[in-house]
Amino acid sequence: VNTISLTFRNCDANQDGFLSRSEFTAALQMVLAAAGHREWFEDFGPDEIDEEFSVACADGDEEDGVSNDQFDLWLPSFRSGYLHDRRLLRHLGIALTAEHVAVPAKECESRHLTRALVARCPALTSVAVRGEMSSAPLAHLVS
């Protein structure tokens, strides 16, 4: 059984073939729980959920919601992005009070990692790109 389709079916409460924002939120929570990281859902505020919902809708109409095909495209990307970046954060051992942090260059384009850095390190002012001399201001990475 395709676990992505199963997750979609379990969260499509009214069985209309689309996930509304609230159904998508339940799916997001289920995905994190299945990965063994239920507590990470607490890091998602309404804006972050809206952003993921918009990404999942892709070129579709947000009024309709997320179709099964769109969900199939979104979930692997979310898993490789968000879950990977959270593991990287743990690996880097970033202190909550850190002002600067070094991040591997290939990770610097990740919106998930940047958002997690901002959430976990309120005092963070710059992110050094590991292997390069200059550091990227956090505002540049967030925008």
JSON list of C-alpha atoms in Angstrom, two decimals:
[
{"chain": "A", "resi": 1, "resn": "VAL", "atom": "CA", "xyz": [0.00, 0.00, 0.00]},
{"chain": "A", "resi": 2, "resn": "ASN", "atom": "CA", "xyz": [1.32, 3.46, -0.93]},
{"chain": "A", "resi": 3, "resn": "THR", "atom": "CA", "xyz": [1.76, 5.25, 2.40]},
{"chain": "A", "resi": 4, "resn": "ILE", "atom": "CA", "xyz": [1.34, 8.66, 0.75]},
{"chain": "A", "resi": 5, "resn": "SER", "atom": "CA", "xyz": [-2.07, 7.68, -0.66]},
{"chain": "A", "resi": 6, "resn": "LEU", "atom": "CA", "xyz": [-3.03, 6.10, 2.65]},
{"chain": "A", "resi": 7, "resn": "THR", "atom": "CA", "xyz": [-2.14, 9.29, 4.54]},
{"chain": "A", "resi": 8, "resn": "PHE", "atom": "CA", "xyz": [-4.17, 11.30, 2.04]},
{"chain": "A", "resi": 9, "resn": "ARG", "atom": "CA", "xyz": [-7.22, 9.03, 2.34]},
{"chain": "A", "resi": 10, "resn": "ASN", "atom": "CA", "xyz": [-7.04, 9.01, 6.15]},
{"chain": "A", "resi": 11, "resn": "CYS", "atom": "CA", "xyz": [-6.98, 12.82, 6.26]},
{"chain": "A", "resi": 12, "resn": "ASP", "atom": "CA", "xyz": [-9.58, 13.48, 3.55]},
{"chain": "A", "resi": 13, "resn": "ALA", "atom": "CA", "xyz": [-12.40, 13.52, 6.10]},
{"chain": "A", "resi": 14, "resn": "ASN", "atom": "CA", "xyz": [-15.22, 14.35, 3.66]},
{"chain": "A", "resi": 15, "resn": "GLN", "atom": "CA", "xyz": [-13.77, 12.05, 0.95]},
{"chain": "A", "resi": 16, "resn": "ASP", "atom": "CA", "xyz": [-14.02, 14.73, -1.76]},
{"chain": "A", "resi": 17, "resn": "GLY", "atom": "CA", "xyz": [-10.57, 13.98, -3.19]},
{"chain": "A", "resi": 18, "resn": "PHE", "atom": "CA", "xyz": [-9.04, 17.21, -1.83]},
{"chain": "A", "resi": 19, "resn": "LEU", "atom": "CA", "xyz": [-7.43, 18.18, 1.46]},
{"chain": "A", "resi": 20, "resn": "SER", "atom": "CA", "xyz": [-8.77, 21.42, 2.89]},
{"chain": "A", "resi": 21, "resn": "ARG", "atom": "CA", "xyz": [-6.40, 23.52, 4.98]},
{"chain": "A", "resi": 22, "resn": "SER", "atom": "CA", "xyz": [-7.57, 21.82, 8.19]},
{"chain": "A", "resi": 23, "resn": "GLU", "atom": "CA", "xyz": [-7.33, 18.36, 6.61]},
{"chain": "A", "resi": 24, "resn": "PHE", "atom": "CA", "xyz": [-3.87, 19.24, 5.30]},
{"chain": "A", "resi": 25, "resn": "THR", "atom": "CA", "xyz": [-2.87, 20.34, 8.82]},
{"chain": "A", "resi": 26, "resn": "ALA", "atom": "CA", "xyz": [-3.94, 16.92, 10.13]},
{"chain": "A", "resi": 27, "resn": "ALA", "atom": "CA", "xyz": [-1.91, 15.25, 7.36]},
{"chain": "A", "resi": 28, "resn": "LEU", "atom": "CA", "xyz": [1.15, 17.34, 8.25]},
{"chain": "A", "resi": 29, "resn": "GLN", "atom": "CA", "xyz": [0.83, 16.27, 11.88]},
{"chain": "A", "resi": 30, "resn": "MET", "atom": "CA", "xyz": [0.41, 12.63, 10.82]},
{"chain": "A", "resi": 31, "resn": "VAL", "atom": "CA", "xyz": [3.50, 12.77, 8.57]},
{"chain": "A", "resi": 32, "resn": "LEU", "atom": "CA", "xyz": [5.66, 14.12, 11.40]},
{"chain": "A", "resi": 33, "resn": "ALA", "atom": "CA", "xyz": [4.27, 11.55, 13.85]},
{"chain": "A", "resi": 34, "resn": "ALA", "atom": "CA", "xyz": [4.99, 8.74, 11.38]},
{"chain": "A", "resi": 35, "resn": "ALA", "atom": "CA", "xyz": [8.58, 9.97, 11.12]},
{"chain": "A", "resi": 36, "resn": "GLY", "atom": "CA", "xyz": [8.83, 9.79, 14.92]},
{"chain": "A", "resi": 37, "resn": "HIS", "atom": "CA", "xyz": [8.82, 13.55, 15.39]},
{"chain": "A", "resi": 38, "resn": "ARG", "atom": "CA", "xyz": [5.31, 14.42, 16.55]},
{"chain": "A", "resi": 39, "resn": "GLU", "atom": "CA", "xyz": [6.72, 17.21, 18.76]},
{"chain": "A", "resi": 40, "resn": "TRP", "atom": "CA", "xyz": [8.10, 19.03, 15.71]},
{"chain": "A", "resi": 41, "resn": "PHE", "atom": "CA", "xyz": [4.53, 19.93, 14.75]},
{"chain": "A", "resi": 42, "resn": "GLU", "atom": "CA", "xyz": [4.58, 22.43, 17.63]},
{"chain": "A", "resi": 43, "resn": "ASP", "atom": "CA", "xyz": [7.11, 24.48, 15.63]},
{"chain": "A", "resi": 44, "resn": "PHE", "atom": "CA", "xyz": [4.52, 25.12, 12.92]},
{"chain": "A", "resi": 45, "resn": "GLY", "atom": "CA", "xyz": [2.58, 28.33, 13.38]},
{"chain": "A", "resi": 46, "resn": "PRO", "atom": "CA", "xyz": [-0.39, 29.33, 11.20]},
{"chain": "A", "resi": 47, "resn": "ASP", "atom": "CA", "xyz": [1.90, 31.15, 8.73]},
{"chain": "A", "resi": 48, "resn": "GLU", "atom": "CA", "xyz": [4.13, 28.10, 8.27]},
{"chain": "A", "resi": 49, "resn": "ILE", "atom": "CA", "xyz": [1.14, 25.82, 7.78]},
{"chain": "A", "resi": 50, "resn": "ASP", "atom": "CA", "xyz": [-0.28, 28.29, 5.23]},
{"chain": "A", "resi": 51, "resn": "GLU", "atom": "CA", "xyz": [3.07, 28.31, 3.42]},
{"chain": "A", "resi": 52, "resn": "GLU", "atom": "CA", "xyz": [3.22, 24.50, 3.23]},
{"chain": "A", "resi": 53, "resn": "PHE", "atom": "CA", "xyz": [-0.43, 24.40, 2.14]},
{"chain": "A", "resi": 54, "resn": "SER", "atom": "CA", "xyz": [0.33, 26.87, -0.68]},
{"chain": "A", "resi": 55, "resn": "VAL", "atom": "CA", "xyz": [3.38, 24.85, -1.74]},
{"chain": "A", "resi": 56, "resn": "ALA", "atom": "CA", "xyz": [1.31, 21.65, -1.74]},
{"chain": "A", "resi": 57, "resn": "CYS", "atom": "CA", "xyz": [-1.44, 23.31, -3.81]},
{"chain": "A", "resi": 58, "resn": "ALA", "atom": "CA", "xyz": [1.25, 24.17, -6.37]},
{"chain": "A", "resi": 59, "resn": "ASP", "atom": "CA", "xyz": [-0.51, 25.76, -9.33]},
{"chain": "A", "resi": 60, "resn": "GLY", "atom": "CA", "xyz": [-3.91, 24.62, -8.14]},
{"chain": "A", "resi": 61, "resn": "ASP", "atom": "CA", "xyz": [-6.67, 26.61, -6.52]},
{"chain": "A", "resi": 62, "resn": "GLU", "atom": "CA", "xyz": [-6.28, 26.89, -2.74]},
{"chain": "A", "resi": 63, "resn": "GLU", "atom": "CA", "xyz": [-10.06, 27.15, -2.50]},
{"chain": "A", "resi": 64, "resn": "ASP", "atom": "CA", "xyz": [-10.30, 23.59, -3.82]},
{"chain": "A", "resi": 65, "resn": "GLY", "atom": "CA", "xyz": [-7.51, 22.30, -1.59]},
{"chain": "A", "resi": 66, "resn": "VAL", "atom": "CA", "xyz": [-4.70, 19.83, -2.23]},
{"chain": "A", "resi": 67, "resn": "SER", "atom": "CA", "xyz": [-5.45, 17.01, -4.66]},
{"chain": "A", "resi": 68, "resn": "ASN", "atom": "CA", "xyz": [-4.05, 13.50, -4.27]},
{"chain": "A", "resi": 69, "resn": "ASP", "atom": "CA", "xyz": [-1.58, 14.12, -7.13]},
{"chain": "A", "resi": 70, "resn": "GLN", "atom": "CA", "xyz": [-0.41, 17.39, -5.58]},
{"chain": "A", "resi": 71, "resn": "PHE", "atom": "CA", "xyz": [0.02, 15.67, -2.22]},
{"chain": "A", "resi": 72, "resn": "ASP", "atom": "CA", "xyz": [2.06, 12.93, -3.93]},
{"chain": "A", "resi": 73, "resn": "LEU", "atom": "CA", "xyz": [4.42, 15.61, -5.28]},
{"chain": "A", "resi": 74, "resn": "TRP", "atom": "CA", "xyz": [4.58, 17.65, -2.06]},
{"chain": "A", "resi": 75, "resn": "LEU", "atom": "CA", "xyz": [5.25, 14.95, 0.53]},
{"chain": "A", "resi": 76, "resn": "PRO", "atom": "CA", "xyz": [8.59, 13.56, -0.72]},
{"chain": "A", "resi": 77, "resn": "SER", "atom": "CA", "xyz": [9.90, 17.11, -1.10]},
{"chain": "A", "resi": 78, "resn": "PHE", "atom": "CA", "xyz": [8.73, 17.98, 2.42]},
{"chain": "A", "resi": 79, "resn": "ARG", "atom": "CA", "xyz": [10.34, 14.85, 3.84]},
{"chain": "A", "resi": 80, "resn": "SER", "atom": "CA", "xyz": [13.67, 15.49, 2.12]},
{"chain": "A", "resi": 81, "resn": "GLY", "atom": "CA", "xyz": [13.56, 19.20, 2.99]},
{"chain": "A", "resi": 82, "resn": "TYR", "atom": "CA", "xyz": [12.04, 19.74, 6.43]},
{"chain": "A", "resi": 83, "resn": "LEU", "atom": "CA", "xyz": [12.95, 16.42, 8.04]},
{"chain": "A", "resi": 84, "resn": "HIS", "atom": "CA", "xyz": [16.49, 16.53, 6.64]},
{"chain": "A", "resi": 85, "resn": "ASP", "atom": "CA", "xyz": [17.02, 20.09, 7.86]},
{"chain": "A", "resi": 86, "resn": "ARG", "atom": "CA", "xyz": [15.73, 19.34, 11.36]},
{"chain": "A", "resi": 87, "resn": "ARG", "atom": "CA", "xyz": [18.20, 16.45, 11.59]},
{"chain": "A", "resi": 88, "resn": "LEU", "atom": "CA", "xyz": [20.97, 18.76, 10.35]},
{"chain": "A", "resi": 89, "resn": "LEU", "atom": "CA", "xyz": [20.09, 21.28, 13.05]},
{"chain": "A", "resi": 90, "resn": "ARG", "atom": "CA", "xyz": [20.41, 18.59, 15.68]},
{"chain": "A", "resi": 91, "resn": "HIS", "atom": "CA", "xyz": [23.71, 17.46, 14.16]},
{"chain": "A", "resi": 92, "resn": "LEU", "atom": "CA", "xyz": [25.08, 21.01, 14.22]},
{"chain": "A", "resi": 93, "resn": "GLY", "atom": "CA", "xyz": [24.15, 21.27, 17.89]},
{"chain": "A", "resi": 94, "resn": "ILE", "atom": "CA", "xyz": [23.06, 24.85, 17.54]},
{"chain": "A", "resi": 95, "resn": "ALA", "atom": "CA", "xyz": [22.82, 26.63, 20.87]},
{"chain": "A", "resi": 96, "resn": "LEU", "atom": "CA", "xyz": [19.58, 28.53, 21.37]},
{"chain": "A", "resi": 97, "resn": "THR", "atom": "CA", "xyz": [21.56, 31.64, 22.27]},
{"chain": "A", "resi": 98, "resn": "ALA", "atom": "CA", "xyz": [24.05, 31.45, 19.40]},
{"chain": "A", "resi": 99, "resn": "GLU", "atom": "CA", "xyz": [24.64, 34.64, 17.42]},
{"chain": "A", "resi": 100, "resn": "HIS", "atom": "CA", "xyz": [26.42, 32.95, 14.51]},
{"chain": "A", "resi": 101, "resn": "VAL", "atom": "CA", "xyz": [26.34, 29.45, 13.12]},
{"chain": "A", "resi": 102, "resn": "ALA", "atom": "CA", "xyz": [28.21, 27.65, 10.34]},
{"chain": "A", "resi": 103, "resn": "VAL", "atom": "CA", "xyz": [26.09, 25.78, 7.84]},
{"chain": "A", "resi": 104, "resn": "PRO", "atom": "CA", "xyz": [27.26, 23.65, 4.90]},
{"chain": "A", "resi": 105, "resn": "ALA", "atom": "CA", "xyz": [27.05, 25.71, 1.71]},
{"chain": "A", "resi": 106, "resn": "LYS", "atom": "CA", "xyz": [24.64, 23.33, -0.04]},
{"chain": "A", "resi": 107, "resn": "GLU", "atom": "CA", "xyz": [22.11, 23.77, 2.79]},
{"chain": "A", "resi": 108, "resn": "CYS", "atom": "CA", "xyz": [21.87, 27.55, 2.60]},
{"chain": "A", "resi": 109, "resn": "GLU", "atom": "CA", "xyz": [19.00, 27.68, 0.12]},
{"chain": "A", "resi": 110, "resn": "SER", "atom": "CA", "xyz": [16.65, 25.66, 2.31]},
{"chain": "A", "resi": 111, "resn": "ARG", "atom": "CA", "xyz": [13.60, 27.58, 3.49]},
{"chain": "A", "resi": 112, "resn": "HIS", "atom": "CA", "xyz": [12.90, 24.89, 6.09]},
{"chain": "A", "resi": 113, "resn": "LEU", "atom": "CA", "xyz": [16.37, 25.16, 7.62]},
{"chain": "A", "resi": 114, "resn": "THR", "atom": "CA", "xyz": [16.25, 28.94, 7.65]},
{"chain": "A", "resi": 115, "resn": "ARG", "atom": "CA", "xyz": [12.83, 28.94, 9.33]},
{"chain": "A", "resi": 116, "resn": "ALA", "atom": "CA", "xyz": [14.03, 26.43, 11.91]},
{"chain": "A", "resi": 117, "resn": "LEU", "atom": "CA", "xyz": [17.14, 28.50, 12.60]},
{"chain": "A", "resi": 118, "resn": "VAL", "atom": "CA", "xyz": [15.02, 31.60, 13.19]},
{"chain": "A", "resi": 119, "resn": "ALA", "atom": "CA", "xyz": [12.61, 29.72, 15.46]},
{"chain": "A", "resi": 120, "resn": "ARG", "atom": "CA", "xyz": [15.26, 27.98, 17.55]},
{"chain": "A", "resi": 121, "resn": "CYS", "atom": "CA", "xyz": [17.88, 30.73, 17.73]},
{"chain": "A", "resi": 122, "resn": "PRO", "atom": "CA", "xyz": [16.22, 34.09, 18.45]},
{"chain": "A", "resi": 123, "resn": "ALA", "atom": "CA", "xyz": [19.60, 35.78, 18.98]},
{"chain": "A", "resi": 124, "resn": "LEU", "atom": "CA", "xyz": [21.03, 34.54, 15.70]},
{"chain": "A", "resi": 125, "resn": "THR", "atom": "CA", "xyz": [22.30, 37.43, 13.57]},
{"chain": "A", "resi": 126, "resn": "SER", "atom": "CA", "xyz": [24.28, 35.71, 10.82]},
{"chain": "A", "resi": 127, "resn": "VAL", "atom": "CA", "xyz": [24.85, 32.34, 9.28]},
{"chain": "A", "resi": 128, "resn": "ALA", "atom": "CA", "xyz": [28.37, 31.49, 8.14]},
{"chain": "A", "resi": 129, "resn": "VAL", "atom": "CA", "xyz": [28.51, 29.37, 5.04]},
{"chain": "A", "resi": 130, "resn": "ARG", "atom": "CA", "xyz": [30.92, 26.60, 5.91]},
{"chain": "A", "resi": 131, "resn": "GLY", "atom": "CA", "xyz": [33.84, 26.55, 3.49]},
{"chain": "A", "resi": 132, "resn": "GLU", "atom": "CA", "xyz": [33.50, 30.21, 2.52]},
{"chain": "A", "resi": 133, "resn": "MET", "atom": "CA", "xyz": [35.00, 33.28, 4.16]},
{"chain": "A", "resi": 134, "resn": "SER", "atom": "CA", "xyz": [31.96, 35.53, 4.27]},
{"chain": "A", "resi": 135, "resn": "SER", "atom": "CA", "xyz": [28.84, 35.03, 6.32]},
{"chain": "A", "resi": 136, "resn": "ALA", "atom": "CA", "xyz": [25.32, 35.54, 5.05]},
{"chain": "A", "resi": 137, "resn": "PRO", "atom": "CA", "xyz": [23.14, 37.86, 7.13]},
{"chain": "A", "resi": 138, "resn": "LEU", "atom": "CA", "xyz": [20.11, 36.02, 8.43]},
{"chain": "A", "resi": 139, "resn": "ALA", "atom": "CA", "xyz": [17.75, 38.54, 6.84]},
{"chain": "A", "resi": 140, "resn": "HIS", "atom": "CA", "xyz": [19.15, 37.58, 3.41]},
{"chain": "A", "resi": 141, "resn": "LEU", "atom": "CA", "xyz": [18.41, 33.90, 4.03]},
{"chain": "A", "resi": 142, "resn": "VAL", "atom": "CA", "xyz": [14.91, 34.55, 5.33]},
{"chain": "A", "resi": 143, "resn": "SER", "atom": "CA", "xyz": [13.81, 36.74, 2.43]}
]
